[in-house]
PDB file of C-alpha atoms and ligand atoms in Angstrom:
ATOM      1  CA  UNK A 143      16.603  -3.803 -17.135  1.00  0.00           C
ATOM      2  CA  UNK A 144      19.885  -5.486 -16.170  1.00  0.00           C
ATOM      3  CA  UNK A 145      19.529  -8.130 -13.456  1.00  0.00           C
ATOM      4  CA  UNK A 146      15.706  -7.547 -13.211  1.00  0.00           C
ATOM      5  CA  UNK A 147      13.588 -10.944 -13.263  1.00  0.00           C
ATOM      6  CA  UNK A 148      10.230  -9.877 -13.929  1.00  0.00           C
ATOM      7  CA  UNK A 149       7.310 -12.411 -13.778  1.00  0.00           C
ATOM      8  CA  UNK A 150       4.423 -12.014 -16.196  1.00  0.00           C
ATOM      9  CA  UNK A 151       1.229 -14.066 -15.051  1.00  0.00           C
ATOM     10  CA  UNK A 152      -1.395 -15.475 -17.403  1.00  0.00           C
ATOM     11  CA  UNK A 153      -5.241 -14.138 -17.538  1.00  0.00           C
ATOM     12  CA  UNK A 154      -5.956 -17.241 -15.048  1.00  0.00           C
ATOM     13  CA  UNK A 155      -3.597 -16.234 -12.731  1.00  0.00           C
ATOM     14  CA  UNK A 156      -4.503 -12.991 -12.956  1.00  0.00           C
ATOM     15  CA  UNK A 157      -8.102 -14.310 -11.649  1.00  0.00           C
ATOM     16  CA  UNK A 158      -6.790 -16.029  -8.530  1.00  0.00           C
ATOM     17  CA  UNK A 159      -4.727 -13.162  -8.054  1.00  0.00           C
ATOM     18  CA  UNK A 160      -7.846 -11.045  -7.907  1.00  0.00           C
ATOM     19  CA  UNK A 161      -9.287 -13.953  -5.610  1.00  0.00           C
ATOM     20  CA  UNK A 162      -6.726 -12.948  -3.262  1.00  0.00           C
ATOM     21  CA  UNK A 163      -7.165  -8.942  -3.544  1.00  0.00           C
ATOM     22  CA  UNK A 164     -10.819  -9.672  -3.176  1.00  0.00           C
ATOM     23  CA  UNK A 165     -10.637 -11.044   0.042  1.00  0.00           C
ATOM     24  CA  UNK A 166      -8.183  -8.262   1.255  1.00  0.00           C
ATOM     25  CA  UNK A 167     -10.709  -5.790   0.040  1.00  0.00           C
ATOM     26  CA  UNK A 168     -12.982  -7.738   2.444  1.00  0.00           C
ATOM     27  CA  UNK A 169     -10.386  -7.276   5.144  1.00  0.00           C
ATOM     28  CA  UNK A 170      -9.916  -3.953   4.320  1.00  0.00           C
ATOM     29  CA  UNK A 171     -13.465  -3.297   4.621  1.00  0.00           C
ATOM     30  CA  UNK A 172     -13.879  -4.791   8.254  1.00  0.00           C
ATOM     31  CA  UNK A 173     -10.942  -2.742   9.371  1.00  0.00           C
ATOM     32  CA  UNK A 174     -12.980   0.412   7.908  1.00  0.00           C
ATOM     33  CA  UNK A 175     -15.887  -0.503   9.960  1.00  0.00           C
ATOM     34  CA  UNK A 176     -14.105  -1.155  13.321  1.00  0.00           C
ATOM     35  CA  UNK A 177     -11.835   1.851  13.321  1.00  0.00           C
ATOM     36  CA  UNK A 178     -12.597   4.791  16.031  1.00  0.00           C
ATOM     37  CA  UNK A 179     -11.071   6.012  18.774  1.00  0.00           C
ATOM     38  CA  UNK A 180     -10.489   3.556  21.695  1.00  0.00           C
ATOM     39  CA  UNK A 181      -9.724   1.108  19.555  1.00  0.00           C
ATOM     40  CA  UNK A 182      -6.591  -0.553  19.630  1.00  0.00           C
ATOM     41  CA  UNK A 183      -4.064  -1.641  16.958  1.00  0.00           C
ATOM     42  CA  UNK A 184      -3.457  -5.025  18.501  1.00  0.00           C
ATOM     43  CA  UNK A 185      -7.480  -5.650  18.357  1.00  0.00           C
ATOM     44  CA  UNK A 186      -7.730  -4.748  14.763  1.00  0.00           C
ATOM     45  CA  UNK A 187      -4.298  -7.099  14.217  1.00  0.00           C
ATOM     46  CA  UNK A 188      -6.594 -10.033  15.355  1.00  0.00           C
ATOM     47  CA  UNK A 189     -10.057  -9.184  13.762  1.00  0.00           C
ATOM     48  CA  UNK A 190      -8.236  -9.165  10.378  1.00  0.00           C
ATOM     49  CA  UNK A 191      -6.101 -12.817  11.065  1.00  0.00           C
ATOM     50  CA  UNK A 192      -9.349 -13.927  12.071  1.00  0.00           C
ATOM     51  CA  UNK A 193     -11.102 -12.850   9.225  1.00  0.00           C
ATOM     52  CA  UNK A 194      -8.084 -14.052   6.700  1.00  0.00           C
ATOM     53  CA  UNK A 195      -7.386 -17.486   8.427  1.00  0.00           C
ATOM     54  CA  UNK A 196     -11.586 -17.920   8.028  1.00  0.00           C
ATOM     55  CA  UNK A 197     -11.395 -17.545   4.446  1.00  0.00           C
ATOM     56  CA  UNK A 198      -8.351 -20.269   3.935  1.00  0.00           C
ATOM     57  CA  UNK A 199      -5.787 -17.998   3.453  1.00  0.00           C
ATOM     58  CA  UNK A 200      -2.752 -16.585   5.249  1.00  0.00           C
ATOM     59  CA  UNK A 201      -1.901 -13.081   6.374  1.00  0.00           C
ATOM     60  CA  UNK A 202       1.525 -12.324   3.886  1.00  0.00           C
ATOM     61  CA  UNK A 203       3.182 -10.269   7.069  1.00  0.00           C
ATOM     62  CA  UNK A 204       2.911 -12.711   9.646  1.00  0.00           C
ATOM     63  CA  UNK A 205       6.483 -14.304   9.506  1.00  0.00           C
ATOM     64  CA  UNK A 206       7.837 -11.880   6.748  1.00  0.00           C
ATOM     65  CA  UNK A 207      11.586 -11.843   7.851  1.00  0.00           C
ATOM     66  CA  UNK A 208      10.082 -12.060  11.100  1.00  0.00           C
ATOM     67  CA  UNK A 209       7.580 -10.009  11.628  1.00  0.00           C
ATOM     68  CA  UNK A 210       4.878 -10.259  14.250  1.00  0.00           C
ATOM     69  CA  UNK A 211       1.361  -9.429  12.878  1.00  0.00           C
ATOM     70  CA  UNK A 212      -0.982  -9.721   9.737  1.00  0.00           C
ATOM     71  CA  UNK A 213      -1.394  -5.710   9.892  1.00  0.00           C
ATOM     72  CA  UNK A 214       0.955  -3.139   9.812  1.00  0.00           C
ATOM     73  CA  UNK A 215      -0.443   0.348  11.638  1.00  0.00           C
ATOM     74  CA  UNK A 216       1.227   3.526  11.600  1.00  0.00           C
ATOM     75  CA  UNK A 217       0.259   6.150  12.631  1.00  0.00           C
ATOM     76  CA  UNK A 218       0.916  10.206  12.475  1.00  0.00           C
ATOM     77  CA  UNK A 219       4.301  10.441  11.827  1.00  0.00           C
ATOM     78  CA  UNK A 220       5.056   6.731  11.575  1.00  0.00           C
ATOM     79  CA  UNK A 221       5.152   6.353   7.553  1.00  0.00           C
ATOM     80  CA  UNK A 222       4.915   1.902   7.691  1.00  0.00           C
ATOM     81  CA  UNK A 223       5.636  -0.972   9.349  1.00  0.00           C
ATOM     82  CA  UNK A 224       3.954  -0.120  12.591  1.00  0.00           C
ATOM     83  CA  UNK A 225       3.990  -3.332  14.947  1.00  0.00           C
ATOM     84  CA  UNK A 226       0.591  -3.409  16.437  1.00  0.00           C
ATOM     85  CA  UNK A 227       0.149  -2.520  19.683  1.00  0.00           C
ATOM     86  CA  UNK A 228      -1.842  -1.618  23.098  1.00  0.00           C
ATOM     87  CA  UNK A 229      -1.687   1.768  22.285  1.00  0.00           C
ATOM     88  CA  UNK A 230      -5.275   3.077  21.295  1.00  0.00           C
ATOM     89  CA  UNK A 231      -6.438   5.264  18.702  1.00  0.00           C
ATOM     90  CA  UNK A 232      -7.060   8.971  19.312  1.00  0.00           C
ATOM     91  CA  UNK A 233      -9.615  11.761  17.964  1.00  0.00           C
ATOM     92  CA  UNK A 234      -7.460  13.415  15.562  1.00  0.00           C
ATOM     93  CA  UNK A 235      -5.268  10.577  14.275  1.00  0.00           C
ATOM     94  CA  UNK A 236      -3.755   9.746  11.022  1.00  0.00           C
ATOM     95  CA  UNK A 237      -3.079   5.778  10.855  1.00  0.00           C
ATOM     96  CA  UNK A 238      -2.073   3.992   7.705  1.00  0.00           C
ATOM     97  CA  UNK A 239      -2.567   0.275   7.714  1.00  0.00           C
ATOM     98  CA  UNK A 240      -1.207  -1.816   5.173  1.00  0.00           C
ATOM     99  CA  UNK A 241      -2.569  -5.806   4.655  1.00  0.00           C
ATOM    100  CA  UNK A 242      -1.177  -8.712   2.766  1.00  0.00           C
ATOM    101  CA  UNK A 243      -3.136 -11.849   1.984  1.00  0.00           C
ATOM    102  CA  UNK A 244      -1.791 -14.723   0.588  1.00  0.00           C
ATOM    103  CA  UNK A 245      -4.785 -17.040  -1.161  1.00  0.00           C
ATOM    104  CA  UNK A 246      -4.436 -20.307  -2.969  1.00  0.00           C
ATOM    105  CA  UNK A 247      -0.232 -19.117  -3.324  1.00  0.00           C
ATOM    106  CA  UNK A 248      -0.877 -15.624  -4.321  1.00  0.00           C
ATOM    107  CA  UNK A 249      -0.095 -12.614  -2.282  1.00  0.00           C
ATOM    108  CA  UNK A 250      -2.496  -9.199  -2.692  1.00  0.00           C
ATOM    109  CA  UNK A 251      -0.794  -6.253  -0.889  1.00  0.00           C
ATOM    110  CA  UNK A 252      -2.728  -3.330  -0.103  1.00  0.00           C
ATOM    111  CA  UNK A 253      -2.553  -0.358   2.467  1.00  0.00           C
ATOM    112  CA  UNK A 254      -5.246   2.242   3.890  1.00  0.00           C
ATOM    113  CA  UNK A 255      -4.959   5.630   5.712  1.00  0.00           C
ATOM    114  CA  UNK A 256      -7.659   6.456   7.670  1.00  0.00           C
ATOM    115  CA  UNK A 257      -9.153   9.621   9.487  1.00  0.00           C
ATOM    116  CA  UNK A 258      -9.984   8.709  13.330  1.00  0.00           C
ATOM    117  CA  UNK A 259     -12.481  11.130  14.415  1.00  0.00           C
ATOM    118  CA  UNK A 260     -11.866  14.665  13.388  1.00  0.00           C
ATOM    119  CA  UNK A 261      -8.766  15.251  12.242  1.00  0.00           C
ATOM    120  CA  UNK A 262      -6.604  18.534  10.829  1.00  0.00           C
ATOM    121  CA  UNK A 263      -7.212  19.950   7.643  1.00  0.00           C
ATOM    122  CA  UNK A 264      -3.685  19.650   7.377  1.00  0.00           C
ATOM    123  CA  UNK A 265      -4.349  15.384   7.525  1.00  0.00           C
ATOM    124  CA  UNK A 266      -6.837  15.813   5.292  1.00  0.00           C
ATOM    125  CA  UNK A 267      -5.106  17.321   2.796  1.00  0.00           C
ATOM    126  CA  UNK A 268      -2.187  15.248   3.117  1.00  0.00           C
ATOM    127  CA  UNK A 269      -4.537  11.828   3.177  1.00  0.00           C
ATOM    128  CA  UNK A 270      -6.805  13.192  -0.207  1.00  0.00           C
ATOM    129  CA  UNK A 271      -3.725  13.879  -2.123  1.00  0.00           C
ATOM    130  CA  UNK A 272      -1.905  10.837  -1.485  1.00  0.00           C
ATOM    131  CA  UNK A 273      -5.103   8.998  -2.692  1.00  0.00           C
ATOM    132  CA  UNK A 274      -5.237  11.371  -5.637  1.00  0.00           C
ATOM    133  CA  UNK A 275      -1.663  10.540  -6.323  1.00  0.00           C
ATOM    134  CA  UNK A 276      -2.292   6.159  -5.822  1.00  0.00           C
ATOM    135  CA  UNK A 277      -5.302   7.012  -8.510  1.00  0.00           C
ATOM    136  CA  UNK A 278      -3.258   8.926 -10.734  1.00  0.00           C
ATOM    137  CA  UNK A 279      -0.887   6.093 -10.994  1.00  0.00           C
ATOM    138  CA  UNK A 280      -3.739   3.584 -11.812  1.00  0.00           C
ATOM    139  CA  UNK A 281      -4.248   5.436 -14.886  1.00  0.00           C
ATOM    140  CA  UNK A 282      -0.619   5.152 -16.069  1.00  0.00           C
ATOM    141  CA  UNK A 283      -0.469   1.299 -15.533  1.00  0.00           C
ATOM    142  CA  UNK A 284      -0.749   0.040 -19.013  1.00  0.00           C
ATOM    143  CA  UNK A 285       1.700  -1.932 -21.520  1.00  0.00           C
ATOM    144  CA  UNK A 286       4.061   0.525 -23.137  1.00  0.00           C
ATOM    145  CA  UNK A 287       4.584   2.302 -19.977  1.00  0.00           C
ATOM    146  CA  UNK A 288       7.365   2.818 -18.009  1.00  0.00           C
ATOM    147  CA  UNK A 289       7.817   2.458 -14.008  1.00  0.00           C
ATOM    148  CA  UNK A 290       9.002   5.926 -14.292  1.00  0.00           C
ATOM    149  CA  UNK A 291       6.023   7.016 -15.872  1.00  0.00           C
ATOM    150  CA  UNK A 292       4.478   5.421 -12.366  1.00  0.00           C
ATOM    151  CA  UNK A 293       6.712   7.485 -10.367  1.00  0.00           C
ATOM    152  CA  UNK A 294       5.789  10.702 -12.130  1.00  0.00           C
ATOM    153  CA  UNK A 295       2.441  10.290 -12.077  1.00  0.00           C
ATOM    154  CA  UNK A 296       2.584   9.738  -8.398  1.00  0.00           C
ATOM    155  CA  UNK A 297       4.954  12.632  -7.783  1.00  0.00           C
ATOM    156  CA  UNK A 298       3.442  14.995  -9.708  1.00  0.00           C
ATOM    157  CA  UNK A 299       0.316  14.956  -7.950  1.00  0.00           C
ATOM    158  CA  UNK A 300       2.123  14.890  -4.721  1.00  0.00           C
ATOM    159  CA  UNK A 301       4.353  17.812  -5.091  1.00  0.00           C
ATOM    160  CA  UNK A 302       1.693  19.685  -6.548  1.00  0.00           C
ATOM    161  CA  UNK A 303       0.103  19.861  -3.774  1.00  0.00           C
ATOM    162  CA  UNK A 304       3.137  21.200  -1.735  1.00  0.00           C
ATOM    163  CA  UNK A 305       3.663  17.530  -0.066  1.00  0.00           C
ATOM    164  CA  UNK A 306       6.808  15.340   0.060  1.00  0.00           C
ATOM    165  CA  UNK A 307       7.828  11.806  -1.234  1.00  0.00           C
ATOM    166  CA  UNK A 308       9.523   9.510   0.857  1.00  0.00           C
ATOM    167  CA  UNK A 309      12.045   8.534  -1.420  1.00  0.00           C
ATOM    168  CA  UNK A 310      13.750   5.760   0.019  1.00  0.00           C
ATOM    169  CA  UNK A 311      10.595   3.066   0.401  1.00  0.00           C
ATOM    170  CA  UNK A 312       9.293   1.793  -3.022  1.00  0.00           C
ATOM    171  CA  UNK A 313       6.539  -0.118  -4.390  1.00  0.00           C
ATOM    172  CA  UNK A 314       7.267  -3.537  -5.445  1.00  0.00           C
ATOM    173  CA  UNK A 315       6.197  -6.438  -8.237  1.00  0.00           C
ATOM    174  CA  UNK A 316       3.687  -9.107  -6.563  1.00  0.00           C
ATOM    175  CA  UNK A 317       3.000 -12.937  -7.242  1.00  0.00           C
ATOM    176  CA  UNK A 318       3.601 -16.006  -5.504  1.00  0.00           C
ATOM    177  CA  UNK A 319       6.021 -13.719  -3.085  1.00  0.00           C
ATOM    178  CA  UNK A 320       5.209 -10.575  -1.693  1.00  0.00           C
ATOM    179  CA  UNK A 321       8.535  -8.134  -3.311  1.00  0.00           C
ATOM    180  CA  UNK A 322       9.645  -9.018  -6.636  1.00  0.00           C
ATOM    181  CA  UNK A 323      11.130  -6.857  -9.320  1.00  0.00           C
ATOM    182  CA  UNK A 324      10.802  -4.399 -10.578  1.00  0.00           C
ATOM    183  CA  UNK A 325      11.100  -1.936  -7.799  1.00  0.00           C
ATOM    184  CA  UNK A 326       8.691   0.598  -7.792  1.00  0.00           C
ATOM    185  CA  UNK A 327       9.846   4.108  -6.817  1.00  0.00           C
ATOM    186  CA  UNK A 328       6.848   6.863  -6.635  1.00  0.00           C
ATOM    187  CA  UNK A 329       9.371   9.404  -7.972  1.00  0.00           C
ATOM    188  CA  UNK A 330      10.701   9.625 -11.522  1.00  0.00           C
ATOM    189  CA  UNK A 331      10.993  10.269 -15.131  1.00  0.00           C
ATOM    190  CA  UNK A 332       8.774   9.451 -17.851  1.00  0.00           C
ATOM    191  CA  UNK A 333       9.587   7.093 -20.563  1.00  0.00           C
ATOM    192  CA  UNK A 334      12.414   5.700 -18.243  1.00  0.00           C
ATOM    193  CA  UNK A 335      12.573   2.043 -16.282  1.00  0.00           C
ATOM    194  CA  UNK A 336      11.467  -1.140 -16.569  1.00  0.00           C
ATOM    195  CA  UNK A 337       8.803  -1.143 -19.908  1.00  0.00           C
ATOM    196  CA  UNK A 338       4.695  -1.794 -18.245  1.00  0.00           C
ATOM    197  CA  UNK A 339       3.864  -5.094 -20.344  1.00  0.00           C
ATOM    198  CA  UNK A 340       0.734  -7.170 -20.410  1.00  0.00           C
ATOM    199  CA  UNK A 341       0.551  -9.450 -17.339  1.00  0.00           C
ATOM    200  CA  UNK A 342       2.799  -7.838 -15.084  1.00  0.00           C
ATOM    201  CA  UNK A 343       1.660  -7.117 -11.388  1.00  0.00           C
ATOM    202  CA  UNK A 344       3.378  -4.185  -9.196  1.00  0.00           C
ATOM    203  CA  UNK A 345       1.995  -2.788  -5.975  1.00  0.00           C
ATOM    204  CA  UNK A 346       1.798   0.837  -6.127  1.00  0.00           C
ATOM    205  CA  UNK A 347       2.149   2.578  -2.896  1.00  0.00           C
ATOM    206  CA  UNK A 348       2.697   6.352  -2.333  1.00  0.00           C
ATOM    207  CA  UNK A 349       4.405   7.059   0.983  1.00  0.00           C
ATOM    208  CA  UNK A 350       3.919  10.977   1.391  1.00  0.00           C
ATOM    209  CA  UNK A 351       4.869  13.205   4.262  1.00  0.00           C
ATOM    210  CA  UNK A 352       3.730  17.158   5.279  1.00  0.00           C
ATOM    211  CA  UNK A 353       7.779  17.915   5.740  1.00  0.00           C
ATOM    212  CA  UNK A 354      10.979  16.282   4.663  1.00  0.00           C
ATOM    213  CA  UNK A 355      11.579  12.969   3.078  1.00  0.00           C
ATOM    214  CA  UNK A 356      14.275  11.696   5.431  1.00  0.00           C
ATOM    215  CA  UNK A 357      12.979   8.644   7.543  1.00  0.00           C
ATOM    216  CA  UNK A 358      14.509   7.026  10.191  1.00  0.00           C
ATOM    217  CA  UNK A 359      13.592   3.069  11.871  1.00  0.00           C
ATOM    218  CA  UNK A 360      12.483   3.373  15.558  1.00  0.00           C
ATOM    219  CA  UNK A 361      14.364   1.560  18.449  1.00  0.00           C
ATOM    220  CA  UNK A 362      12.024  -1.737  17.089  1.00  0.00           C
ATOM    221  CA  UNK A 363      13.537  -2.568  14.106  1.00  0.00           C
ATOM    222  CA  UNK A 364      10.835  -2.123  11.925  1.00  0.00           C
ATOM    223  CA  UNK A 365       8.841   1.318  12.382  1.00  0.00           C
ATOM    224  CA  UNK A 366       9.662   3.897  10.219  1.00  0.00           C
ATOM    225  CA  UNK A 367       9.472   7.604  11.118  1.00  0.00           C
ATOM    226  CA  UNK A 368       9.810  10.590   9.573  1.00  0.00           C
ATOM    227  CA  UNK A 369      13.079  11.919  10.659  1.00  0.00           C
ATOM    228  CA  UNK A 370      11.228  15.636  11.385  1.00  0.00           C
ATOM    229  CA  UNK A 371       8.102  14.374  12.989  1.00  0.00           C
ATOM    230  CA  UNK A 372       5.781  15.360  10.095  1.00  0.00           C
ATOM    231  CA  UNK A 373       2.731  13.754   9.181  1.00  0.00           C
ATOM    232  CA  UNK A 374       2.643  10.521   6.959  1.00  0.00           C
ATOM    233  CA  UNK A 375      -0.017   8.745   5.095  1.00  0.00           C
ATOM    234  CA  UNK A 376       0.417   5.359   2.838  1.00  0.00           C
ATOM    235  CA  UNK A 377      -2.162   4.340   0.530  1.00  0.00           C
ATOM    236  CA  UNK A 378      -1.342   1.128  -1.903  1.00  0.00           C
ATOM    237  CA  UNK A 379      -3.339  -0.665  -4.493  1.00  0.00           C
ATOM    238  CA  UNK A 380      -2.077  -4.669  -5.954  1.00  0.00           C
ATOM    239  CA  UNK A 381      -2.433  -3.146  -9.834  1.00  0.00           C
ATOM    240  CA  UNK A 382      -2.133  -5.585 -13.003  1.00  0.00           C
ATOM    241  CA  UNK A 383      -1.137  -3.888 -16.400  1.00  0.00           C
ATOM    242  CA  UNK A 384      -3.147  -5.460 -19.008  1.00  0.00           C
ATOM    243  CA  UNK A 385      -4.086  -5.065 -22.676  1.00  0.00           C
ATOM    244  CA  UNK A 386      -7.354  -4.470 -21.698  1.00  0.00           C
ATOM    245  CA  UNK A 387      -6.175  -1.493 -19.141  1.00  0.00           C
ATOM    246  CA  UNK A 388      -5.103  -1.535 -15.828  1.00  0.00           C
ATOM    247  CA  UNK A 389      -6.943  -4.075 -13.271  1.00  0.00           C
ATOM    248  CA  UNK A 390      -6.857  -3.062  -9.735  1.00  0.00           C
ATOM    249  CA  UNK A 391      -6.356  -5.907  -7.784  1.00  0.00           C
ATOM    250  CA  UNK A 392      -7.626  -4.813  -4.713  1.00  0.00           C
ATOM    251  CA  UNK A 393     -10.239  -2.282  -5.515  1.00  0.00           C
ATOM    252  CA  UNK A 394     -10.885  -1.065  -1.676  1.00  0.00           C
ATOM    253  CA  UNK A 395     -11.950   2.945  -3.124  1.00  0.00           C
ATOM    254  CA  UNK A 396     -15.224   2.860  -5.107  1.00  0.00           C
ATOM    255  CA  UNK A 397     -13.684   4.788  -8.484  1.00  0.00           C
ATOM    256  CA  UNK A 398     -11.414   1.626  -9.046  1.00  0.00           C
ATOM    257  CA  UNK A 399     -14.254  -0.987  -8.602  1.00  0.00           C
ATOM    258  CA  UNK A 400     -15.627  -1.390 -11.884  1.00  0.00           C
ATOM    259  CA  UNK A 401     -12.419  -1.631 -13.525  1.00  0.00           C
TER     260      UNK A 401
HETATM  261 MG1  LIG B  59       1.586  -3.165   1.614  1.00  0.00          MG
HETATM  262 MG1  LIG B  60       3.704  -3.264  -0.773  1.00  0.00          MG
END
């Protein structure tokens, strides 16, 4: 692709890439176990800089063009980049939280959407299918690809099941910085877009909402909303595309463990 400089990395970087994704499984993990309602986003911001900064490596966020915190937490109809705050969880909400870890140079990026209490059937739905969709995508991630054959995979599942892409957030390439190329969208057409090849990393990251597609930042500068108030859930694996298959980086859902 024109003006696209994509960065292969070699089976040993690969490793301490996994290093990385390991530890923000780990993160990942203690964030699982801590939230509940009456919990609060700015406590589970500091359990998981704790837990990174104990390990020797740095939360990716903190400092990203400024921003605030190691975790981002959104929830409901916040689709990313929640600032953490006082506010606590509720029985009944939806909150995404999205990690990066940066270990030994290289960045895992990873986000989670998570049930608090008993939610809607309608949040269930909408958090199963956007999971479905992340695995879906897993499958596709293997040399001879296309991004677009990312994006459909994603979308596919998605619309399927009568839900909506946010179209103008993307998945990314990852390395020694968090965004490189290519861009990642999780719409698209197969066979088209940057060719998958052997050592290539991209985050993968469904952003999927219960109405329209249209977001909107809030008065903050960073949180983004969905423009109608509808539901959003983010779920995002660190994937390498290998000759050997695809290697999820950060293998926080059992199914992608063994891979
Ligand atoms: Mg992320
Ligand atoms: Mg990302």
């Amino acid at each position: 692709m024109d003006g696209q400089m994509i960065v292969t990395k070699s089976p040993a970087e690969l490793d301490a890439m996994a290093a990385s994704g390991d530890l923000l499984v780990q993160v990942h993990e203690l964030i699982t176990s801590l939230v509940r309602p009456g919990i609060t986003p700015l406590e589970l911001d500091r359990a998981a800089e704790e837990m990174i900064r104990a390990n020797g490596a740095v939360p990716s966020f903190k400092g990203f063009h400024g921003y605030p915190a190691s975790l981002c937490i959104s929830p409901n109809e916040m689709v990313v980049h929640g600032i953490p705050g006082k506010r606590a969880f509720v029985e009944g909400d939806l909150v995404s939280i999205d990690c990066g870890v940066t270990l030994d140079g290289w960045v895992a990026d990873a986000a989670v959407t998570h049930e608090i209490g008993t939610v809607s059937a309608e949040a269930t739905h909408l958090r199963e299918k956007t999971l479905e969709s992340l695995l879906a995508a897993v499958e596709v991630c293997v040399p001879g690809n296309r991004v677009g054959d990312v994006g459909h995979a994603v979308q596919t599942v998605v619309e399927d099941a009568g839900l909506t892409i946010v179209r103008s957030l993307v998945g990314h390439g990852v390395g020694r910085t968090m965004h490189e190329d290519p861009q990642v969208p999780n719409y698209g057409k197969p066979g088209r877009g940057a060719r998958l090849t052997n050592g290539m990393v991209i985050a993968v990251e469904p952003m999927v909402t219960t109405g329209g597609h249209e977001v909107v930042v809030a008065d903050d500068d960073w949180a983004i909303n969905t423009v109608d108030g509808s539901l959003s859930a983010h779920q995002e694996f660190t994937i390498a595309i290998t000759d050997d298959g695809p290697r999820v980086l950060t293998p926080w859902h059992a199914s992608v463990k063994t891979r």
